[in-house]
CSV table of C-alpha atoms in Angstrom, one decimal:
chain,number,residue,atom,x,y,z
A,1,MET,CA,-57.2,-136.8,109.6
A,2,GLN,CA,-56.6,-133.1,109.1
A,3,SER,CA,-53.7,-132.1,106.9
A,4,VAL,CA,-51.1,-129.8,108.4
A,5,GLN,CA,-52.2,-127.0,106.0
A,6,ASN,CA,-55.7,-127.1,107.5
A,7,LEU,CA,-54.7,-127.0,111.2
A,8,GLY,CA,-56.0,-124.1,113.1
A,9,LEU,CA,-53.2,-123.6,115.6
A,10,ARG,CA,-54.4,-120.4,117.2
A,11,GLY,CA,-54.5,-121.0,121.0
A,12,HIS,CA,-52.1,-123.9,120.8
A,13,PHE,CA,-48.7,-124.5,122.3
A,14,LEU,CA,-45.7,-125.1,120.0
A,15,LEU,CA,-43.1,-127.3,121.6
A,16,ALA,CA,-39.6,-127.3,120.3
A,17,MET,CA,-38.4,-130.8,119.6
A,18,PRO,CA,-35.0,-131.8,121.2
A,19,HIS,CA,-33.2,-131.7,117.9
A,20,LEU,CA,-34.3,-128.1,117.1
A,21,GLU,CA,-31.0,-126.3,117.3
A,22,ASP,CA,-32.0,-122.7,116.2
A,23,PRO,CA,-30.8,-120.7,119.3
A,24,ASN,CA,-34.0,-118.6,119.1
A,25,PHE,CA,-36.1,-121.6,119.7
A,26,THR,CA,-34.1,-124.4,121.4
A,27,GLY,CA,-36.0,-125.7,124.4
A,28,SER,CA,-38.8,-123.2,123.8
A,29,LEU,CA,-42.5,-123.3,124.4
A,30,SER,CA,-44.5,-120.8,122.3
A,31,TYR,CA,-48.1,-119.8,122.6
A,32,LEU,CA,-49.6,-119.3,119.1
A,33,CYS,CA,-51.8,-116.1,119.0
A,34,ASP,CA,-52.6,-116.2,115.3
A,35,HIS,CA,-52.5,-118.7,112.5
A,36,ASP,CA,-54.1,-118.4,109.1
A,37,GLU,CA,-53.2,-118.4,105.4
A,38,ASN,CA,-51.0,-115.4,105.9
A,39,GLY,CA,-48.7,-117.0,108.5
A,40,THR,CA,-48.4,-117.6,112.2
A,41,MET,CA,-47.6,-115.3,115.2
A,42,GLY,CA,-46.9,-116.3,118.8
A,43,VAL,CA,-44.8,-115.6,121.8
A,44,ILE,CA,-42.2,-117.7,123.6
A,45,VAL,CA,-43.5,-118.2,127.2
A,46,ASN,CA,-40.8,-120.1,129.0
A,47,ARG,CA,-37.7,-117.8,128.8
A,48,PRO,CA,-37.6,-115.1,131.4
A,49,LEU,CA,-35.1,-112.4,130.8
A,50,GLU,CA,-32.8,-110.9,133.5
A,51,ILE,CA,-35.2,-108.0,133.9
A,52,THR,CA,-38.4,-107.5,135.8
A,53,LEU,CA,-41.3,-105.2,135.2
A,54,ASP,CA,-39.8,-102.7,137.6
A,55,ALA,CA,-36.9,-102.2,135.1
A,56,LEU,CA,-39.3,-101.9,132.2
A,57,PHE,CA,-41.4,-99.4,134.1
A,58,GLU,CA,-38.2,-97.4,134.8
A,59,GLN,CA,-37.1,-97.6,131.1
A,60,LEU,CA,-40.5,-96.4,129.9
A,61,GLU,CA,-40.6,-93.7,132.6
A,62,LEU,CA,-43.7,-95.1,134.2
A,63,ASP,CA,-44.3,-94.6,137.9
A,64,GLY,CA,-44.5,-98.2,139.1
A,65,GLU,CA,-42.8,-98.0,142.4
A,66,GLU,CA,-46.0,-99.0,144.3
A,67,SER,CA,-47.1,-101.6,141.8
A,68,PRO,CA,-47.6,-105.2,143.2
A,69,HIS,CA,-46.4,-106.4,139.7
A,70,ARG,CA,-42.9,-104.8,140.0
A,71,ASN,CA,-41.1,-108.1,140.5
A,72,ALA,CA,-42.9,-110.0,137.7
A,73,PRO,CA,-40.4,-111.3,135.1
A,74,VAL,CA,-40.2,-110.0,131.5
A,75,TYR,CA,-39.9,-112.7,128.9
A,76,TYR,CA,-38.0,-113.1,125.7
A,77,GLY,CA,-41.0,-113.4,123.4
A,78,GLY,CA,-39.1,-114.2,120.2
A,79,PRO,CA,-36.6,-112.8,117.7
A,80,THR,CA,-39.1,-110.5,115.8
A,81,HIS,CA,-40.0,-107.0,117.0
A,82,LYS,CA,-37.7,-107.3,120.0
A,83,ASP,CA,-38.2,-103.7,120.9
A,84,ARG,CA,-42.0,-104.1,121.3
A,85,GLY,CA,-44.0,-105.4,124.2
A,86,PHE,CA,-46.6,-108.2,123.9
A,87,ILE,CA,-48.7,-108.8,126.9
A,88,LEU,CA,-50.5,-112.1,127.1
A,89,HIS,CA,-53.2,-112.1,129.7
A,90,ARG,CA,-56.4,-113.6,131.0
A,91,GLY,CA,-59.6,-111.8,130.8
A,92,SER,CA,-61.4,-109.8,128.2
A,93,SER,CA,-63.5,-107.4,130.3
A,94,THR,CA,-61.2,-104.3,129.8
A,95,PRO,CA,-61.2,-102.8,126.4
A,96,TRP,CA,-57.4,-102.2,125.9
A,97,ASP,CA,-56.5,-100.0,122.9
A,98,SER,CA,-54.9,-102.8,120.9
A,99,SER,CA,-55.9,-106.4,121.8
A,100,ILE,CA,-56.8,-109.6,120.0
A,101,GLN,CA,-58.8,-112.2,121.8
A,102,VAL,CA,-56.9,-115.4,121.2
A,103,GLU,CA,-59.3,-117.7,123.2
A,104,ASP,CA,-62.3,-117.1,125.3
A,105,ASP,CA,-60.3,-116.1,128.3
A,106,ILE,CA,-56.8,-115.3,126.9
A,107,ALA,CA,-55.9,-112.1,125.0
A,108,LEU,CA,-52.8,-110.5,123.6
A,109,THR,CA,-52.4,-106.8,124.0
A,110,THR,CA,-49.7,-104.6,122.5
A,111,SER,CA,-50.8,-101.1,123.6
A,112,MET,CA,-49.2,-98.9,126.3
A,113,ASP,CA,-52.5,-98.6,128.3
A,114,ILE,CA,-52.1,-102.1,129.7
A,115,LEU,CA,-48.5,-101.3,130.9
A,116,LEU,CA,-49.8,-98.1,132.5
A,117,ALA,CA,-52.5,-100.1,134.3
A,118,LEU,CA,-49.9,-102.6,135.5
A,119,ALA,CA,-47.6,-99.9,136.7
A,120,ALA,CA,-50.6,-98.4,138.7
A,121,GLY,CA,-51.3,-101.8,140.2
A,122,ARG,CA,-54.4,-102.4,138.1
A,123,GLY,CA,-54.9,-104.5,135.0
A,124,PRO,CA,-55.1,-108.2,134.6
A,125,GLU,CA,-54.1,-110.4,137.6
A,126,GLU,CA,-52.6,-113.1,135.3
A,127,PHE,CA,-50.3,-111.9,132.6
A,128,LEU,CA,-46.9,-112.4,130.9
A,129,VAL,CA,-45.0,-109.4,129.5
A,130,CYS,CA,-42.9,-110.5,126.5
A,131,LEU,CA,-40.4,-108.5,124.5
A,132,GLY,CA,-40.5,-109.6,120.9
A,133,CYS,CA,-42.6,-112.2,119.2
A,134,ALA,CA,-42.1,-115.2,117.0
A,135,GLY,CA,-43.4,-115.2,113.4
A,136,TRP,CA,-43.6,-117.6,110.5
A,137,GLU,CA,-44.4,-116.7,106.9
A,138,ALA,CA,-47.3,-118.5,105.1
A,139,GLY,CA,-46.5,-122.2,104.9
A,140,GLN,CA,-43.3,-121.9,106.9
A,141,LEU,CA,-44.5,-123.4,110.2
A,142,GLU,CA,-46.4,-126.1,108.3
A,143,GLN,CA,-43.2,-127.2,106.6
A,144,GLU,CA,-41.3,-127.1,110.0
A,145,LEU,CA,-44.1,-129.3,111.4
A,146,LYS,CA,-43.7,-131.8,108.5
A,147,ASP,CA,-39.9,-131.7,109.2
A,148,ASN,CA,-40.7,-132.8,112.8
A,149,ALA,CA,-39.2,-129.6,114.4
A,150,TRP,CA,-42.2,-129.1,116.6
A,151,LEU,CA,-45.0,-130.7,118.5
A,152,THR,CA,-48.4,-128.9,118.9
A,153,VAL,CA,-51.1,-129.3,121.5
A,154,GLU,CA,-54.1,-127.2,122.5
A,155,ALA,CA,-52.9,-124.8,125.2
A,156,GLU,CA,-54.0,-124.7,128.8
A,157,GLY,CA,-54.1,-121.3,130.5
A,158,ASP,CA,-53.0,-122.7,133.8
A,159,ILE,CA,-49.7,-123.8,132.2
A,160,LEU,CA,-49.2,-120.2,130.9
A,161,PHE,CA,-50.0,-118.4,134.1
A,162,LYS,CA,-49.6,-120.8,137.1
A,163,VAL,CA,-46.7,-123.1,136.2
A,164,PRO,CA,-43.2,-121.8,136.8
A,165,PRO,CA,-41.4,-120.9,133.4
A,166,GLU,CA,-38.8,-123.6,133.7
A,167,GLN,CA,-41.5,-126.3,134.0
A,168,ARG,CA,-43.9,-125.0,131.2
A,169,LEU,CA,-42.4,-127.0,128.3
A,170,SER,CA,-42.5,-130.3,130.2
A,171,ALA,CA,-46.0,-129.5,131.5
A,172,ALA,CA,-47.2,-128.9,127.9
A,173,ALA,CA,-45.5,-132.1,126.7
A,174,GLY,CA,-47.3,-133.9,129.5
A,175,ILE,CA,-50.7,-133.0,128.0
A,176,LEU,CA,-49.6,-135.3,125.1
A,177,GLY,CA,-48.2,-137.9,127.4
A,178,VAL,CA,-44.7,-137.1,126.1
A,179,ASP,CA,-41.4,-136.8,128.1
A,180,LEU,CA,-39.2,-134.7,125.8
A,181,ASN,CA,-36.1,-135.8,127.8
A,182,LEU,CA,-36.7,-139.4,126.5
A,183,MET,CA,-36.9,-138.3,122.9
A,184,SER,CA,-34.0,-138.7,120.4
A,185,ARG,CA,-32.1,-135.6,119.3
A,186,GLU,CA,-32.2,-137.1,115.8
A,187,ALA,CA,-35.0,-136.0,113.5
A,188,GLY,CA,-36.8,-138.7,111.5
A,189,HIS,CA,-39.8,-139.6,109.4
A,190,SER,CA,-41.9,-142.7,109.5
């Protein structure tokens, strides 16, 4: 059995346990984009904000009036770098200025060129635009996992891009055969 320290969690979902009361993460489903000896970075993928891409295009003074993506929700990606955009998307064929390939078919882009493409009606067909991200210092997430604050499971792209946001957490838990609604709000160790 792998120890928690040796887990490679890049490309995994991080599911908040029912007893996790940090308002930044209560009821959250995060997608982990990077995890190594220096720490962990991801984005929360099930918390749409009250704004759409249209409002973001307007705020950034991008001409997106004709974009088919105008009504796409913008998500709260996490409490870190809340003024920055993190675009999680499928596909790797377009060389965006600043992207990391998380999995074979999922990348995270932080450069303006992808927003310009979306405003122009181009760019990836499947994407989530997140404001902010979630980050953990080296060893922090591993300790939180030991404290039973989270469950992890290998991510499925269809849950990210095809399942409605309010159903993503339960869909991810379903991969494990878990119903979070039946779990105790009390943390424990066996």
